[in-house]
Coordinates of C-alpha atoms and ligand atoms in Angstrom, one line a residue:
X1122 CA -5.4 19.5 9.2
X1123 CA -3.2 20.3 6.2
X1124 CA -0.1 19.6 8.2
X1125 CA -1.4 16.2 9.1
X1126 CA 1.3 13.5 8.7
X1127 CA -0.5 10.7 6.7
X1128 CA 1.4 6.8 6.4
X1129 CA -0.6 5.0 3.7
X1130 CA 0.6 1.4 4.8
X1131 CA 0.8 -0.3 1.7
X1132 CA 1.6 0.5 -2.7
X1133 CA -1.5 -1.3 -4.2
X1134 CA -4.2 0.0 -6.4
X1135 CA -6.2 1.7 -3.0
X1136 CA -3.1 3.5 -1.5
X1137 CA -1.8 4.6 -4.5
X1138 CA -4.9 6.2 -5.3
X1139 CA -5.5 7.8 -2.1
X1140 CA -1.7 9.2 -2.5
X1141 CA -2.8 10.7 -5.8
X1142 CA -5.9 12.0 -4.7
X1143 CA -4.6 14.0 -1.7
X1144 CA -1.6 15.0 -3.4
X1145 CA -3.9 16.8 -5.6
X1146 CA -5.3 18.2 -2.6
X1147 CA -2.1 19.8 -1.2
X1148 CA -2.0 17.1 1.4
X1149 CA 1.2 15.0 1.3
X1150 CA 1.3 11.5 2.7
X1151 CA 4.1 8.8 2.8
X1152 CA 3.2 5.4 1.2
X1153 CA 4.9 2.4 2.8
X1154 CA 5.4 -0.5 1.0
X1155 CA 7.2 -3.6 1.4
X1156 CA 8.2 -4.7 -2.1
X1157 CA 11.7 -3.4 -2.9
X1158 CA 10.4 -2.2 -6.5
X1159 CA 7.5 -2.1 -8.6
X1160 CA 8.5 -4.8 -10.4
X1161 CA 10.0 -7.2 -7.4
X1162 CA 6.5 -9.8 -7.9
X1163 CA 4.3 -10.7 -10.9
X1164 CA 1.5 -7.9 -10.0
X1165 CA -1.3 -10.7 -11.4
X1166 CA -3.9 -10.9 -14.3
X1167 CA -6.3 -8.5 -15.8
X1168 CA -8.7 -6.5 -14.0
X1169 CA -12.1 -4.6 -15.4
X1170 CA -12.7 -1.2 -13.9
X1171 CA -16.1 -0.1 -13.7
X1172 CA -18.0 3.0 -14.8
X1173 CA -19.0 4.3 -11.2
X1174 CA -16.5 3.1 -8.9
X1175 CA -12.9 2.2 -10.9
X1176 CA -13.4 4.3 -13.4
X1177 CA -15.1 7.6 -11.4
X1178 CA -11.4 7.5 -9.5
X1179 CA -9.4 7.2 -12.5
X1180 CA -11.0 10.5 -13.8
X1181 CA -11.2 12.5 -10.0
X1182 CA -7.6 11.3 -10.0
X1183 CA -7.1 13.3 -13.3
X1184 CA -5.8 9.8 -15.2
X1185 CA -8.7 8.9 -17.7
X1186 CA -6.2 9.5 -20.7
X1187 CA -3.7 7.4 -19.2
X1188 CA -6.3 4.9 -18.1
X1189 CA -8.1 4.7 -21.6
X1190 CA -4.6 4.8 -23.4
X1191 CA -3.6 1.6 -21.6
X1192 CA -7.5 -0.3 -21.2
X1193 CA -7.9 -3.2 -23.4
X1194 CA -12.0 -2.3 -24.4
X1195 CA -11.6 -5.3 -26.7
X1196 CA -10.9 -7.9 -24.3
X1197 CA -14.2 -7.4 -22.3
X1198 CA -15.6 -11.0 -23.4
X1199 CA -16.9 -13.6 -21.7
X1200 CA -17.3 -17.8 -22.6
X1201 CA -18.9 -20.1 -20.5
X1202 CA -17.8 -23.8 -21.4
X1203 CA -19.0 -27.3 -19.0
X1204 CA -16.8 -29.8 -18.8
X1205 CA -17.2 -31.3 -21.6
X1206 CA -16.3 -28.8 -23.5
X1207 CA -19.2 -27.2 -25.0
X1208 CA -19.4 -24.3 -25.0
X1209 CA -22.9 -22.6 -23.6
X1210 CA -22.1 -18.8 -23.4
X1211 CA -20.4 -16.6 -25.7
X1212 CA -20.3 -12.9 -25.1
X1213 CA -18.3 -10.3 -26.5
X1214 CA -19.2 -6.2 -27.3
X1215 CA -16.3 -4.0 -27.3
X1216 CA -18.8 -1.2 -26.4
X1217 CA -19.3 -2.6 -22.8
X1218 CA -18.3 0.0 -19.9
X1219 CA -15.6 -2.8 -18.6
X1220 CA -12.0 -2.2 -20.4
X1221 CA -10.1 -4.2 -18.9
X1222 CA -6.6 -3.3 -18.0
X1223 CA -3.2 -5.1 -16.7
X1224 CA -2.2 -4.8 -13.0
X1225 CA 1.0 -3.6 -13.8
X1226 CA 0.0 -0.9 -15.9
X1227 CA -2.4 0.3 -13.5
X1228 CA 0.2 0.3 -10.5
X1229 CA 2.4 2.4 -13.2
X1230 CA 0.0 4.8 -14.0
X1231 CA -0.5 5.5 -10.5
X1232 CA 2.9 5.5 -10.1
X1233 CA 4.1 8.2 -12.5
X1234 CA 1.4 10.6 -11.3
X1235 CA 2.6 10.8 -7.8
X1236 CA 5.6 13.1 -6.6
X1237 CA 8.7 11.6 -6.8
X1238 CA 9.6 9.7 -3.4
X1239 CA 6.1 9.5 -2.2
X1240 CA 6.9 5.4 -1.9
X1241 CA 9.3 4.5 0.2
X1242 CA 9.6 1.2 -1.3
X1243 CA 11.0 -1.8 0.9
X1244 CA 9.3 -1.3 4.3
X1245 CA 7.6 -3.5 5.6
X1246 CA 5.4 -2.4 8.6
X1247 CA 5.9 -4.6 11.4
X1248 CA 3.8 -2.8 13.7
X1249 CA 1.3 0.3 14.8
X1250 CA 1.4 1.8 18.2
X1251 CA -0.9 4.3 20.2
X1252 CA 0.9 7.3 21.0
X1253 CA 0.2 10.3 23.5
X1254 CA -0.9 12.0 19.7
X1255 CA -1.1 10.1 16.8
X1256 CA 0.7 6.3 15.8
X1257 CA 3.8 5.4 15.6
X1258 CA 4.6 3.2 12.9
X1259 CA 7.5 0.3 12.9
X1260 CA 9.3 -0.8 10.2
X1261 CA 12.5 -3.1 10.1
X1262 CA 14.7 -1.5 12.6
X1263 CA 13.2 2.2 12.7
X1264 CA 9.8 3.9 13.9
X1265 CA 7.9 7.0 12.5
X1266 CA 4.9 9.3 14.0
X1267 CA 2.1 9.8 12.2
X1268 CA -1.5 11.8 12.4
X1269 CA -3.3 9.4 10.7
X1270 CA -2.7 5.6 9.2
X1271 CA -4.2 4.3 7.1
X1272 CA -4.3 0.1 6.4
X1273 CA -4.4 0.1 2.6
X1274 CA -1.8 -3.4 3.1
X1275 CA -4.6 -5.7 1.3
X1276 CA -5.5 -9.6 3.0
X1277 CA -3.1 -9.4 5.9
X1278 CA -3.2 -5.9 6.9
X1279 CA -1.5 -5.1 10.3
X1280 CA -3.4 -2.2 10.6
X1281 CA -6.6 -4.5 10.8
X1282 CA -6.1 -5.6 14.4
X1283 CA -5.8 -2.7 16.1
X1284 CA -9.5 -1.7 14.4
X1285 CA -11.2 -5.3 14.1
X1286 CA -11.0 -9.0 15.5
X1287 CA -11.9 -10.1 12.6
X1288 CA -9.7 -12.7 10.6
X1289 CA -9.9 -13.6 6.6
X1290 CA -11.1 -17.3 6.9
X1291 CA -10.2 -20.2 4.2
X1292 CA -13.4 -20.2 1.3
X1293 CA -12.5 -24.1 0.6
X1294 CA -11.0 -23.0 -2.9
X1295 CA -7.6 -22.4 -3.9
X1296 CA -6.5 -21.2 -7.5
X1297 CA -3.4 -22.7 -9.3
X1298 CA -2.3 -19.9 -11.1
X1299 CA -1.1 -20.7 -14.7
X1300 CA 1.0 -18.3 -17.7
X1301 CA 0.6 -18.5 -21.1
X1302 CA 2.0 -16.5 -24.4
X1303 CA -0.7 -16.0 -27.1
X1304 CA 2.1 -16.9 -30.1
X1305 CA 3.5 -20.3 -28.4
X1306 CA -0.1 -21.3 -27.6
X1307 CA -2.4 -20.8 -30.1
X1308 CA -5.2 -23.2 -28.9
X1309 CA -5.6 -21.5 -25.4
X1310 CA -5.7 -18.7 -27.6
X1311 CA -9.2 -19.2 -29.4
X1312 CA -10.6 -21.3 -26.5
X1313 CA -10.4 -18.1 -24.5
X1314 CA -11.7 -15.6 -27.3
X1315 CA -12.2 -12.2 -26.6
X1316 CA -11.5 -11.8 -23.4
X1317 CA -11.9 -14.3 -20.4
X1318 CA -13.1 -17.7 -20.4
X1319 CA -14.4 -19.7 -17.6
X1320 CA -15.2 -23.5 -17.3
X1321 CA -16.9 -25.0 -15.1
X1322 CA -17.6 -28.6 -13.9
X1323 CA -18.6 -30.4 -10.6
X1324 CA -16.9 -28.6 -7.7
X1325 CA -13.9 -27.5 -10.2
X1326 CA -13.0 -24.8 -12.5
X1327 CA -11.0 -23.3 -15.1
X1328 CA -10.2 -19.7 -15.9
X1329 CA -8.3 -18.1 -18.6
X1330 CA -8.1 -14.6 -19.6
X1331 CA -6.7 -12.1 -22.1
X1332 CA -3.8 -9.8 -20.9
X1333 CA -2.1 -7.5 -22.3
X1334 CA 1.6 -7.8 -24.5
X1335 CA 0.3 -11.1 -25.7
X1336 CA 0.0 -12.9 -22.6
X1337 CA -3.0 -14.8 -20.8
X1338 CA -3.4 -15.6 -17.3
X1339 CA -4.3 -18.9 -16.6
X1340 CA -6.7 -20.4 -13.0
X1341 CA -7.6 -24.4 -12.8
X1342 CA -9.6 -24.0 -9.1
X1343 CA -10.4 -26.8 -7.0
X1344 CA -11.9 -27.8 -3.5
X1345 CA -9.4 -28.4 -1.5
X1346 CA -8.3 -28.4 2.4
X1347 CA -6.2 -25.1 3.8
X1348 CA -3.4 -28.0 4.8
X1349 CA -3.2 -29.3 1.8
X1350 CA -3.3 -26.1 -0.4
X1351 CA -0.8 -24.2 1.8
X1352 CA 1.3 -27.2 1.0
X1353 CA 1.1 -26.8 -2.7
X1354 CA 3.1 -23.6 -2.1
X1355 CA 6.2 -25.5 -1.9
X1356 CA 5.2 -28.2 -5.0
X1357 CA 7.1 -27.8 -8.1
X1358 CA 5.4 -26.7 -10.9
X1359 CA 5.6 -30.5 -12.5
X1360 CA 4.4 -32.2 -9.2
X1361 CA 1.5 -29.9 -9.4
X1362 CA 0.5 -30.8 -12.9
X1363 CA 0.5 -34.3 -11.9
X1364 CA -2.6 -33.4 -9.9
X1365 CA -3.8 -31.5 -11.8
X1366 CA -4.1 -33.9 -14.5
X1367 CA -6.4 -35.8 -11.7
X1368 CA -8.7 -33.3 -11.0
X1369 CA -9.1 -32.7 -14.6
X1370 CA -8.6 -36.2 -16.2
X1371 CA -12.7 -36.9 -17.1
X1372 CA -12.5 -33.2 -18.8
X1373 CA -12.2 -32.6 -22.5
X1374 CA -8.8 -32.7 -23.8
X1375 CA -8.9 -28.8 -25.3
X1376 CA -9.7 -27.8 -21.7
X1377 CA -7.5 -30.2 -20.4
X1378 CA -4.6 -28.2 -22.7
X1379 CA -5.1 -25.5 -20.0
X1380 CA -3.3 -27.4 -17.5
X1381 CA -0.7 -29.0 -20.1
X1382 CA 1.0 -26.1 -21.5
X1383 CA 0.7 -23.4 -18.7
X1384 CA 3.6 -22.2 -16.8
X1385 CA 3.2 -22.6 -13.4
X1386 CA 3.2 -19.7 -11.7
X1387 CA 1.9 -20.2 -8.1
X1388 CA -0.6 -20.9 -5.7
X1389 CA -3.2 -18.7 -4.7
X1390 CA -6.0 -20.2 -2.0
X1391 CA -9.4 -17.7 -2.0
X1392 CA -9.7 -16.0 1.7
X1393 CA -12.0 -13.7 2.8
X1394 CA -13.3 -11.7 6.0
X1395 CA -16.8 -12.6 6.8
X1396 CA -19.5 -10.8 4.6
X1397 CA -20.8 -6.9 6.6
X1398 CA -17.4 -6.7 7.9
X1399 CA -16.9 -3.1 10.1
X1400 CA -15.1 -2.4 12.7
X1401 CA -15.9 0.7 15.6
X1402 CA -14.3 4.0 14.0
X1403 CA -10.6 5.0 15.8
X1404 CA -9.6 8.6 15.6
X1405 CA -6.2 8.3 13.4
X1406 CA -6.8 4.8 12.1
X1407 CA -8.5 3.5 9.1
X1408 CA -8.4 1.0 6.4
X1409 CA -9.3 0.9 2.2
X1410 CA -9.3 -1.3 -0.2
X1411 CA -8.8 -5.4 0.2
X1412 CA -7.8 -4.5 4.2
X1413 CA -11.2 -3.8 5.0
X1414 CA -13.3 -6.1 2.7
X1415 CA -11.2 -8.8 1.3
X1416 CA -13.6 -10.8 -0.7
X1417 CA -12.8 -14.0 -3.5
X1418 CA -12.6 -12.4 -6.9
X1419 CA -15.8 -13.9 -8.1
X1420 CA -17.3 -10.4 -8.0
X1421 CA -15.0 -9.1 -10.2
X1422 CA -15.1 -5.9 -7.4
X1423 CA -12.3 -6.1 -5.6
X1424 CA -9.8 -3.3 -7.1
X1425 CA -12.9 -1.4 -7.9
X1426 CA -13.7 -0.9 -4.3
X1427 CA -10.4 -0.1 -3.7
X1428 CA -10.5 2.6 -5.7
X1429 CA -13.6 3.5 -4.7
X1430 CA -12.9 4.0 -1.3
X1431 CA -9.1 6.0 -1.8
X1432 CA -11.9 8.4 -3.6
X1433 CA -14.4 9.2 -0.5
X1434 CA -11.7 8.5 2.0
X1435 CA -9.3 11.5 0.3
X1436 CA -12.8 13.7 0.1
X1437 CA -13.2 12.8 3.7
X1438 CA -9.1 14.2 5.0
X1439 CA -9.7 16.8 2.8
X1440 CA -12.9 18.4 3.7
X1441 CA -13.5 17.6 7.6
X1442 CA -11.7 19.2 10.2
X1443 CA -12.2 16.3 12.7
X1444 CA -12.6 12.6 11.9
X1445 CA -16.9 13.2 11.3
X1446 CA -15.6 12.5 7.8
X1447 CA -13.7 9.4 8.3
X1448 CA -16.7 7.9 10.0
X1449 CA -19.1 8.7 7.3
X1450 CA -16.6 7.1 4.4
X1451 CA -16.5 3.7 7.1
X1452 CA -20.0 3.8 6.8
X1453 CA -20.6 4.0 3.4
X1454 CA -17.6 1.6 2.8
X1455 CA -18.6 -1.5 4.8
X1456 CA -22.3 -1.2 3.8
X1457 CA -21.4 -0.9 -0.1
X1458 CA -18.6 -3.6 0.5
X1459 CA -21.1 -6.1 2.0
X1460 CA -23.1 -6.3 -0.9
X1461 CA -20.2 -7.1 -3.3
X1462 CA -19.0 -9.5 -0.8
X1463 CA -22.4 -11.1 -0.4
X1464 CA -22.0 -11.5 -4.3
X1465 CA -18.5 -13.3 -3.9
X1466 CA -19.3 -15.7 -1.5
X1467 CA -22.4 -16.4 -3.7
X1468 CA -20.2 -16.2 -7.0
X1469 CA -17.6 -19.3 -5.2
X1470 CA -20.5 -21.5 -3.9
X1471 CA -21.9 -21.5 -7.3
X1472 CA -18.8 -22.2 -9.8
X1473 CA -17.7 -24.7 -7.3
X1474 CA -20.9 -26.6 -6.5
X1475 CA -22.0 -30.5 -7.3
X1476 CA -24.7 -28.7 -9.6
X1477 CA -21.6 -28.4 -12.2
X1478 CA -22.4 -26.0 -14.9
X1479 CA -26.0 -25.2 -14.5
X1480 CA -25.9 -22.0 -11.9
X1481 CA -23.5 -20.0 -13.8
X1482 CA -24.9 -20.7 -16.7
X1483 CA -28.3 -19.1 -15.4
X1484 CA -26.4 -16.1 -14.1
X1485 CA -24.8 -15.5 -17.1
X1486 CA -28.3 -15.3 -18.6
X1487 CA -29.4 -13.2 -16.0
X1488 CA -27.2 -10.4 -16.2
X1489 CA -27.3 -10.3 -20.4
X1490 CA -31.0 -9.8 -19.3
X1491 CA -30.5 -7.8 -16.4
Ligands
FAD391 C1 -6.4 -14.3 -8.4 C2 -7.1 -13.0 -8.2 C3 -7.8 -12.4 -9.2 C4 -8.4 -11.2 -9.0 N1 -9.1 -10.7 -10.0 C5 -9.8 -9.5 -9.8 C6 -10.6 -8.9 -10.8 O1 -10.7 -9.5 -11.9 N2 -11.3 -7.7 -10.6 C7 -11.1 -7.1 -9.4 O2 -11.8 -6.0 -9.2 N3 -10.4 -7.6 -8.4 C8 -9.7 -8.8 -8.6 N4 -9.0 -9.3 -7.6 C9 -8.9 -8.6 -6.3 C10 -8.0 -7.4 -6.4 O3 -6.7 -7.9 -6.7 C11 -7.9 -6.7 -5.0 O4 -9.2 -6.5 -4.5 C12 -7.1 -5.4 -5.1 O5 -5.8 -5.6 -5.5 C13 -7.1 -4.7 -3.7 O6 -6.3 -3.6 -3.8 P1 -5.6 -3.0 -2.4 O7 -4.9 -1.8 -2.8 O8 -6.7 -2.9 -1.4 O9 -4.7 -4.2 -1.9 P2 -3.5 -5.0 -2.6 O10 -3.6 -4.9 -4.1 O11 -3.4 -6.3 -1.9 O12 -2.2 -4.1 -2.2 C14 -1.7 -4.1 -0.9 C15 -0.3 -3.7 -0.9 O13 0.2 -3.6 0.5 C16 1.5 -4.1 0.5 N5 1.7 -4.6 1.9 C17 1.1 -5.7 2.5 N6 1.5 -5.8 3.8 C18 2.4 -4.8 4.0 C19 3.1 -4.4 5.1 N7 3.1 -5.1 6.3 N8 3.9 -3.3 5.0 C20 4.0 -2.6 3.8 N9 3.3 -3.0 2.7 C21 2.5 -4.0 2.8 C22 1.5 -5.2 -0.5 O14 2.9 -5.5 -1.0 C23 0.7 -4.6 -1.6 O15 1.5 -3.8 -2.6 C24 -8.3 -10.5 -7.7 C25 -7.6 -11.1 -6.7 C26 -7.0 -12.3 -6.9 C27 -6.2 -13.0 -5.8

């Protein structure tokens, strides 16, 4: 087993982590990954990384000083304002196990730890094929054998097929994704507070939320059609205002600043695979992270589970001689993922429902309590 040839198809949070992890293991896989750099796209907002998932595989990763010199503990709080603008929810203790940390510094940190050429950046993997012994593995004009692949290549994974019929289906939501700069706008500034803000009214949203270097990351989610939101793709970022300023026109005016003075910086619609997803284990093939479980971020899980997984999955190549292991961390993965999932389809019904306000309000409550 420790001459296995491992492709980890895919450079997000979950690969990276399994590359680190077995690396430290004297196992040495290839990452593939299709962006040409780390910087080629935006990587997007904030995330939280919990005690016993993100967190556990920061420190069995040997990165909790790097992780802790780059976490934002101080932007862990949470506002809850209707439409009207009151505000009904504010929460903020810097002591919370939640620090909060920017994409791109994670993807960094992960980065520097592993050996040098580990990513072959700019591939992206057309296809996987069954071979007498192992996969072979297409990219743009070339092909590589491998042992073991692993799908860690998030929503659209072309690993997925060859494992599961399953398909990420539309969840009636899309996100308009919005950029703002603490100095040049002040207002978002203090309507956010400490941390992230979320407004809610009927069947609509907004979102904004403390990032690092002075920036915030901006949401206004709506209900809308799959047509209509894969058509906002192509809208300029004024024509998308413009409706915008619909959805939004009965809100009050400091929300309705959200949508004035945000850069526009894309269009993301909310898709997920059906809640228990699993898929009949394959010697040789697996998946991690969003590839097996892509969920709507309303459980605030997503990268945690990620992370989670590179950790058992790298326990599981590492100690097992056979693929026993593999099936166990499948298993454990799709039973732990359908809870958080559960709570992400639950999390979208409720901050876009006719009942406006009301539900998350009582959730909020809940979990202060809980
Ligand atoms: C708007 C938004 C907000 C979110 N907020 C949160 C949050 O607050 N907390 C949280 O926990 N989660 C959040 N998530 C979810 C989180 O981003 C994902 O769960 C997490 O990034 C999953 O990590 P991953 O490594 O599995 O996949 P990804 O991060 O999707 O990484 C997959 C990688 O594979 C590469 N790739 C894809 N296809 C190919 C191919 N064919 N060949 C080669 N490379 C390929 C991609 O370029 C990418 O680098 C949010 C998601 C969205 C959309």
């Amino acid at each position: 087993m420790a001459t296995q040839r491992i492709a980890i198809i895919g450079g997000g949070p979950g690969g990276l982590m399994l590359a680190r992890l077995l690396q430290r293991h004297g196992k040495y896989p290839v990452v593939l990954e299709r962006d040409q750099h780390a910087e080629e796209r935006p990587q997007g907002g904030s995330l939280d990384l919990h005690g016993a998932t993100g967190q556990y595989a920061m420190e069995r990763a040997g990165l909790r000083e790097a992780f802790l010199t780059a976490a934002r503990p101080e932007d862990q709080g949470d506002r809850l304002y209707n439409a009207g603008g009151v505000l009904l929810f504010d929460r903020h203790d810097p002591t919370d196990d939640r620090p909060e940390i920017d994409r791109s510094a994670l993807r960094q940190i992960l980065l520097n730890s592993l050996m040098p050429g580990t990513v072959r950046w700019g591939q992206r993997i057309t296809r996987i094929a069954p071979e007498k012994s192992g996969f072979a593995v297409y990219g743009e004009g070339w092909s590589e054998q491998f042992d073991v692949v692993v799908g860690a290549d998030g929503a659209w994974s072309c690993v997925r097929p060859l494992l599961s019929e399953a398909v990420p289906f539309y969840e009636g939501v899309t996100l308009v994704e919005l950029g703002f700069d603490v100095n040049r706008h002040p207002r978002i500034s203090k309507l956010t507070g400490h941390g992230k803000m979320l407004a809610v009214g009927d069947n609509r949203a907004l979102i904004t939320q403390k990032n690092g270097y002075g920036h915030i990351r901006g949401y206004a989610g709506v209900r809308v059609a799959e047509n209509l939101a894969t058509e906002w793709g192509n809208w300029s970022g004024e024509k998308m205002r413009q409706t915008l300023r619909d959805v939004f026109a009965r809100w009050a005016p400091d929300l309705q600043d959200v949508i004035e003075t945000g850069e526009f910086m894309g269009v993301r619609p909310l898709y997920a695979l059906p809640v228990g997803h699993a898929w009949k284990s394959r010697e040789g093939l697996t998946l991690l992270g969003d590839a097996a479980h892509l969920m709507s971020p309303f459980s605030g899980e997503g990268v945690n589970l990620a992370l989670a997984d590179a950790v058992e999955l790298a326990e599981a190549l590492i100690s097992a001689d056979d693929w026993s292991g593999v099936r166990r961390y499948e298993r454990t993965l799709c039973e732990r993922a359908a809870v958080a999932a559960e709570g992400a389809a639950q999390g979208v019904k409720s901050v876009f429902s006719s009942m406006g306000v009301a539900p998350v309000l009582e959730h909020y409550r809940a979990r202060v309590h809980a």
